[in-house]
Coordinates of N, CA and C in Angstrom, one line a residue:
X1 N -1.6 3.3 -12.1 CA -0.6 2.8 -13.0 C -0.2 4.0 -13.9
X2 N 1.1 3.6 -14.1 CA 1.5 5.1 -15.1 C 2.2 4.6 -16.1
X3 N 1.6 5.0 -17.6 CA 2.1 4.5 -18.4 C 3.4 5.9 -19.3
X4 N 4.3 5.1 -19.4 CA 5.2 6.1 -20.2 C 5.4 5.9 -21.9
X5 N 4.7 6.8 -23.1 CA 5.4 6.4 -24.6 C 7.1 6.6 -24.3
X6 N 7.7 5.5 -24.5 CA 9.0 5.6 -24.4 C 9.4 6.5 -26.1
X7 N 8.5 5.9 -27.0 CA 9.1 6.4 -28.3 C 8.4 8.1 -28.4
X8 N 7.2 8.6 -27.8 CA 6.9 10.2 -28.4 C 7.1 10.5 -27.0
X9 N 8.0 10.2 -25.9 CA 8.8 10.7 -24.8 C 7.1 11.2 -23.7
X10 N 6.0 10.6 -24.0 CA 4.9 11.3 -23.0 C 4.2 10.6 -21.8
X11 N 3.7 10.9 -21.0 CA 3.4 10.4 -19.7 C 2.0 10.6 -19.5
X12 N 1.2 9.4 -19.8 CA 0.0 9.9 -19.1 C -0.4 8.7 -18.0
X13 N -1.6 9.2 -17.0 CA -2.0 8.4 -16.1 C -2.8 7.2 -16.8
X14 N -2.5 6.3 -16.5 CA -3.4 5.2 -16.6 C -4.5 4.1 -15.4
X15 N -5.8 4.2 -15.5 CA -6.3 3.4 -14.3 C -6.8 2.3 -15.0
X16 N -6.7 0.8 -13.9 CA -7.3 -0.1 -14.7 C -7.6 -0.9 -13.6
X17 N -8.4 -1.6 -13.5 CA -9.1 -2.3 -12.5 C -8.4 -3.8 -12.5
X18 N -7.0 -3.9 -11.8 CA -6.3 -4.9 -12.5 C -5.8 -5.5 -10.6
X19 N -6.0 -6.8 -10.8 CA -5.6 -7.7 -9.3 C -5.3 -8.3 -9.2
X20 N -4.2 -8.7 -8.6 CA -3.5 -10.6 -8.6 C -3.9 -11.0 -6.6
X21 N -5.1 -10.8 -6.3 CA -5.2 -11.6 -4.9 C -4.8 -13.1 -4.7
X22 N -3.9 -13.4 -4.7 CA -3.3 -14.7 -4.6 C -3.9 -15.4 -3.1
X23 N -3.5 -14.5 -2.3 CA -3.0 -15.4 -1.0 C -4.0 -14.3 0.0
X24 N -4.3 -14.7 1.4 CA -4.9 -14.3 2.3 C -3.8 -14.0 3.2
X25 N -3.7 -12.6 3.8 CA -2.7 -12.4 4.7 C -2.6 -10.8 5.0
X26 N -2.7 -10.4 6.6 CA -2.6 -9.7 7.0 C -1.5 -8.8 6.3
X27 N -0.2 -9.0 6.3 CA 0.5 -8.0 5.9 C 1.1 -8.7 4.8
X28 N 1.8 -7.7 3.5 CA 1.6 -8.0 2.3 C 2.8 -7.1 2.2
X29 N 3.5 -7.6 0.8 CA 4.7 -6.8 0.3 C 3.8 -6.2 -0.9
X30 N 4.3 -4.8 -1.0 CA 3.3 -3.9 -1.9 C 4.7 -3.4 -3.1
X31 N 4.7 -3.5 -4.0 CA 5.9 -2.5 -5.1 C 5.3 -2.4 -6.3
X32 N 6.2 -2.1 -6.9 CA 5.7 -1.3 -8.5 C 6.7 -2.3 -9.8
X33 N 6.1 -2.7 -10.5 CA 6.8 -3.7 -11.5 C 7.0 -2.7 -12.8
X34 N 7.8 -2.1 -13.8 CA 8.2 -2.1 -14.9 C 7.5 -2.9 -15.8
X35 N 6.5 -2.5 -16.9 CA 6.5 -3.4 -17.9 C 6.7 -2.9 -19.3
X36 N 7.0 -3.6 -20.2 CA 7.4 -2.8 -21.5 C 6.2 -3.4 -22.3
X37 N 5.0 -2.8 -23.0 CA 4.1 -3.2 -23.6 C 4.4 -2.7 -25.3
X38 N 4.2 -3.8 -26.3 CA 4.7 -3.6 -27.6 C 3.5 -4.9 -28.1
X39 N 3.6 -4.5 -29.5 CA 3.0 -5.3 -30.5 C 3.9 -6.0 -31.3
X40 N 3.6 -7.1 -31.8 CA 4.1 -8.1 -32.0 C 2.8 -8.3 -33.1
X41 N 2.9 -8.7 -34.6 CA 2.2 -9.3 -35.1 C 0.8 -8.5 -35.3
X42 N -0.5 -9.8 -34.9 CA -1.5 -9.3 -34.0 C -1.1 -9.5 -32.3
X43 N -0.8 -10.0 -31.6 CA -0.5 -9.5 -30.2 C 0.5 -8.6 -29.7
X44 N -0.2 -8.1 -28.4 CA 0.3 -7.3 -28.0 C 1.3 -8.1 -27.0
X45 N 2.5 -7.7 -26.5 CA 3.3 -8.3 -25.3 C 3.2 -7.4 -24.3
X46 N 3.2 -8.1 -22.8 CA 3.8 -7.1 -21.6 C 4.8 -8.0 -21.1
X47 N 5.8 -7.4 -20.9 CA 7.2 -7.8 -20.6 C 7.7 -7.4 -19.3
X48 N 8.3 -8.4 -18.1 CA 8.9 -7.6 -17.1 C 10.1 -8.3 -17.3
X49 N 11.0 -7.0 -17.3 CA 12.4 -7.4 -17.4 C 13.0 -7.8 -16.0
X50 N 12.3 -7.5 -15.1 CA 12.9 -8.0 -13.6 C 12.4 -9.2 -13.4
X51 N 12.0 -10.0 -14.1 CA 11.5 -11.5 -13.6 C 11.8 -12.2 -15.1
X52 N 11.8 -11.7 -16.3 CA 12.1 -12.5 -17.1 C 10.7 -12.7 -17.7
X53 N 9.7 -12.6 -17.0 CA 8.3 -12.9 -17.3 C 7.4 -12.3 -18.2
X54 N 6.6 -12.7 -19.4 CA 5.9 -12.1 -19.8 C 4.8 -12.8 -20.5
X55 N 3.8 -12.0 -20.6 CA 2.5 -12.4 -21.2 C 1.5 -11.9 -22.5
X56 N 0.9 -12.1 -22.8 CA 0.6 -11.4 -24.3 C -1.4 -11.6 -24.3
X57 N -1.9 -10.8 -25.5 CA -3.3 -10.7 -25.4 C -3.6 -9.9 -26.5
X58 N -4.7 -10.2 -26.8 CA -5.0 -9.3 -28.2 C -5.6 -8.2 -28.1
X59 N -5.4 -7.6 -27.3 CA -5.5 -5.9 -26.4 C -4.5 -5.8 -25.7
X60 N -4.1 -4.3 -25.6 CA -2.9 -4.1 -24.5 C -3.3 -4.2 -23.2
X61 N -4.8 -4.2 -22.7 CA -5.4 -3.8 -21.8 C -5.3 -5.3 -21.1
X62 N -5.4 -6.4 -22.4 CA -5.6 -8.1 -21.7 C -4.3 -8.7 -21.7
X63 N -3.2 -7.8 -22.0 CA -1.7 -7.9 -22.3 C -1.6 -8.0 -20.8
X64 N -2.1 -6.9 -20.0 CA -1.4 -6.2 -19.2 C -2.5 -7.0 -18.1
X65 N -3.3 -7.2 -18.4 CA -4.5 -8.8 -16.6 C -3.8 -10.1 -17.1
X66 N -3.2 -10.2 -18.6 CA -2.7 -11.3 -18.6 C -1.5 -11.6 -17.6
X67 N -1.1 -10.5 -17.7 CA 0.3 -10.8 -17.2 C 0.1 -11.2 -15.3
X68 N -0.8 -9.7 -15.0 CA -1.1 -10.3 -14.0 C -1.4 -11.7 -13.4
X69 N -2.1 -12.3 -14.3 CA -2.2 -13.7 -13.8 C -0.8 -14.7 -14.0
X70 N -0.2 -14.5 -15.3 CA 0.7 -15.1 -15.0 C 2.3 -14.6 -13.6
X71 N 2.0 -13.2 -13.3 CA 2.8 -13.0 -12.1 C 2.2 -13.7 -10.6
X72 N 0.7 -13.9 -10.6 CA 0.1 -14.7 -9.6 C 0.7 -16.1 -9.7
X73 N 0.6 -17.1 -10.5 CA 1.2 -18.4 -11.2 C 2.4 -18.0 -10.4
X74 N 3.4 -17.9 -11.1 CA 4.8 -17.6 -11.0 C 5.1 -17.4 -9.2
X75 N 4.7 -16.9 -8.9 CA 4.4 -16.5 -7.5 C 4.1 -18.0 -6.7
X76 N 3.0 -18.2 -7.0 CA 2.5 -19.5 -6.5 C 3.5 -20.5 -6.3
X77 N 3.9 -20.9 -7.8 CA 4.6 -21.6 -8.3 C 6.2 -22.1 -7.5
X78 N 6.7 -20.7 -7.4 CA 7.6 -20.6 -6.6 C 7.8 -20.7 -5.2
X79 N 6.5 -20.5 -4.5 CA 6.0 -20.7 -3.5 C 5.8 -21.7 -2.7
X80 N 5.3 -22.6 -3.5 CA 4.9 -23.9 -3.4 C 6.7 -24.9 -3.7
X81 N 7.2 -24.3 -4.5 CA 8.8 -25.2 -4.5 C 9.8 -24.6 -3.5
X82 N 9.3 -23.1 -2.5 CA 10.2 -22.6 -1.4 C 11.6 -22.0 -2.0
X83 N 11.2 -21.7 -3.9 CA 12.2 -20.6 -4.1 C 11.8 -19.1 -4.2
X84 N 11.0 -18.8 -3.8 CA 10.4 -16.9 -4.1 C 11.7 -16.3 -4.2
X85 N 12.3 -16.0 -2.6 CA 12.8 -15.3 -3.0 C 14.2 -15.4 -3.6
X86 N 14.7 -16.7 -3.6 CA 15.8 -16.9 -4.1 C 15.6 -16.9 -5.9
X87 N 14.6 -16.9 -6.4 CA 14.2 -16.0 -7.9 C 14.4 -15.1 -8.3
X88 N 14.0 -14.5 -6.8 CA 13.8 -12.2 -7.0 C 15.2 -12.3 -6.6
X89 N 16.0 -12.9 -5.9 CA 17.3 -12.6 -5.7 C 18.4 -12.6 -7.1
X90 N 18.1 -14.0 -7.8 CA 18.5 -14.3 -8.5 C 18.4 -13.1 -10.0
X91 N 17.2 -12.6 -9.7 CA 16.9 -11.4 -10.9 C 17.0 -10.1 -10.9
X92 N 18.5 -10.3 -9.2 CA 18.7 -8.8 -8.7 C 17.5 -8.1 -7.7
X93 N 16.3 -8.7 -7.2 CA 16.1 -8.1 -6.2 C 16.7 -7.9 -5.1
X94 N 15.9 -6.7 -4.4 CA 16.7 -6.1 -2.9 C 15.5 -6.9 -2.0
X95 N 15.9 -7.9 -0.8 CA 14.8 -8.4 -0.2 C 15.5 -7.9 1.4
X96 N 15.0 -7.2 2.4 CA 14.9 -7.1 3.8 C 13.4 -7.7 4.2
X97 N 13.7 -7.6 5.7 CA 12.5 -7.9 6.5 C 11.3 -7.8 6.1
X98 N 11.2 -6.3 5.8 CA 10.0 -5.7 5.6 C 9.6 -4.8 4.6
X99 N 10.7 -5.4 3.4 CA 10.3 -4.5 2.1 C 11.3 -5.7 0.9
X100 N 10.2 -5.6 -0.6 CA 11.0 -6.5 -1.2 C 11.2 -5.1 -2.9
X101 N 12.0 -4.8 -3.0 CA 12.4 -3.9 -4.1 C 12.8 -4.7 -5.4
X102 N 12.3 -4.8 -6.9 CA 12.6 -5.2 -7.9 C 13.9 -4.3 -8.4
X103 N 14.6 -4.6 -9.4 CA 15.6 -3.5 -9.7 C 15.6 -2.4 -10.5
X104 N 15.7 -1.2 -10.8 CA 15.3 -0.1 -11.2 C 15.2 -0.5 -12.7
X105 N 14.7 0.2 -13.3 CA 14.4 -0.3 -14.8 C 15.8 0.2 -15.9
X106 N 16.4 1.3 -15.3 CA 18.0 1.7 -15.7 C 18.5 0.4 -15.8
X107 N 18.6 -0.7 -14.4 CA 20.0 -1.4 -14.6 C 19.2 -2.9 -15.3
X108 N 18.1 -2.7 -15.9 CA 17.8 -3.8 -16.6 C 17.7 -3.9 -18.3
X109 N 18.5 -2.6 -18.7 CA 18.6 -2.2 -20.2 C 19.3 -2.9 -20.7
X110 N 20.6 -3.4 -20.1 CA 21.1 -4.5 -20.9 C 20.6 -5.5 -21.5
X111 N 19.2 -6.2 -20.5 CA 19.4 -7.7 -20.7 C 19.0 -7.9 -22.3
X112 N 19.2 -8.9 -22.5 CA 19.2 -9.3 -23.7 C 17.4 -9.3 -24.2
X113 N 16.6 -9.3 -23.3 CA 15.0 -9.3 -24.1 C 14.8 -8.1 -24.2
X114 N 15.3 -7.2 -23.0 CA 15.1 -5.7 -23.3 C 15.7 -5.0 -24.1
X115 N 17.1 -5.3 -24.3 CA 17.8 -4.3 -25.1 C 17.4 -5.0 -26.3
X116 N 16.8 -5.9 -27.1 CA 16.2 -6.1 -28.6 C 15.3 -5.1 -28.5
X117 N 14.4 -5.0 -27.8 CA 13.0 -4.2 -28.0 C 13.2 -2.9 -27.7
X118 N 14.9 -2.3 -26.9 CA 15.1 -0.8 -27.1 C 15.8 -0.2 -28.7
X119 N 16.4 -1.6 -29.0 CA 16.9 -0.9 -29.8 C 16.3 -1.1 -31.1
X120 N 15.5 -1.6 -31.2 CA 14.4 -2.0 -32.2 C 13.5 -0.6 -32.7
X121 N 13.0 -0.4 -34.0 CA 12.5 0.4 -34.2 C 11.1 0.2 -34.2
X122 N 10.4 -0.6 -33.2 CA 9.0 -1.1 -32.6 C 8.9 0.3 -31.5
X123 N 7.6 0.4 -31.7 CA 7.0 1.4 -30.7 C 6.4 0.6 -29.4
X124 N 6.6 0.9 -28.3 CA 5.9 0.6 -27.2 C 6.1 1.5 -26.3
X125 N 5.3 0.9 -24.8 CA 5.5 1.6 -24.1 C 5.4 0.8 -22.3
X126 N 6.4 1.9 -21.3 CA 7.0 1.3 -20.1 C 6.1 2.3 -19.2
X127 N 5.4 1.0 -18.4 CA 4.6 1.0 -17.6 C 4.6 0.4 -15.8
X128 N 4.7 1.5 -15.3 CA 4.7 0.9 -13.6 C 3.4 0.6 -13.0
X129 N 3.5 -0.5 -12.7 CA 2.0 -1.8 -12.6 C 2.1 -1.9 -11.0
X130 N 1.0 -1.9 -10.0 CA 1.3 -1.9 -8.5 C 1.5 -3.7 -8.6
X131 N 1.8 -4.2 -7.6 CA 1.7 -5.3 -7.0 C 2.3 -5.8 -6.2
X132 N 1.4 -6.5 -5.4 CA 2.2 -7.5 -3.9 C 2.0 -8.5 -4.0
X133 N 2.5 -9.3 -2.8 CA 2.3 -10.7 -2.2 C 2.3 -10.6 -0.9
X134 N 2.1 -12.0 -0.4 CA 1.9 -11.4 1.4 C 3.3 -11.8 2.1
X135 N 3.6 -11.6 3.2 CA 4.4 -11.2 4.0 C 5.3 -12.5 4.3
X136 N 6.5 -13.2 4.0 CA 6.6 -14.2 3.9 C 8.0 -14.1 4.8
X137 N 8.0 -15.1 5.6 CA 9.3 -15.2 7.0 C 10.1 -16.4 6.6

């Protein structure tokens, strides 16, 4: 995982022992999610602006398994009502056969939850988190 200080402009590596195994399945869509981690209060938020989704924890570290679980949920969730991908479509994903792409984190500056927290004088920081789901026809 690689986390970026958006505010002192620095990049360090981040490892964390972090999993969303939802589903059993040979082949699996694998990508990289954007998340914007800030404080709030006492909690911390992780924010994905490509789903609209976010989760919170009183560590950045439980910010950021929180969320995981709620991207597992959400997944499910959608799964179970036969909208997946018409969600990720709906939030600007790129979906072909065999690869499912979120939207670059450039063309999601506008939205209205992200551009409060850009232009906000709150420190946080934007983080590319792995994650899949399995292969769905």
């Amino acid at each position: 995982m690689k986390v970026v200080n958006m505010k002192k402009n620095t990049e360090i590596e981040y490892f964390a022992n972090l999993t969303a195994n939802a589903f059993d399945s040979d082949t699996e869509y694998f990508f990289f999610l954007d998340l914007i981690i800030y404080k709030e209060d006492n909690l911390y938020i992780a924010l994905c602006p490509s789903l609209e989704l976010s989760s919170t924890g009183e560590t950045w570290n439980q910010a950021i398994q929180n969320f995981y679980e709620a991207f597992q949920l959400h997944v499910e969730c959608c799964l179970e009502m036969g909208t997946l991908f018409d969600d990720f479509k709906e939030h600007g994903w790129t979906i072909t056969a065999n690869k499912i792409t979120p939207p670059k984190f450039s063309e999601l500056t506008q939205s209205n939850s992200l551009k409060n927290i850009l232009d906000s004088n709150k420190p946080f920081s934007k983080v590319s988190a792995p994650f899949h789901i399995p292969h769905l026809s």
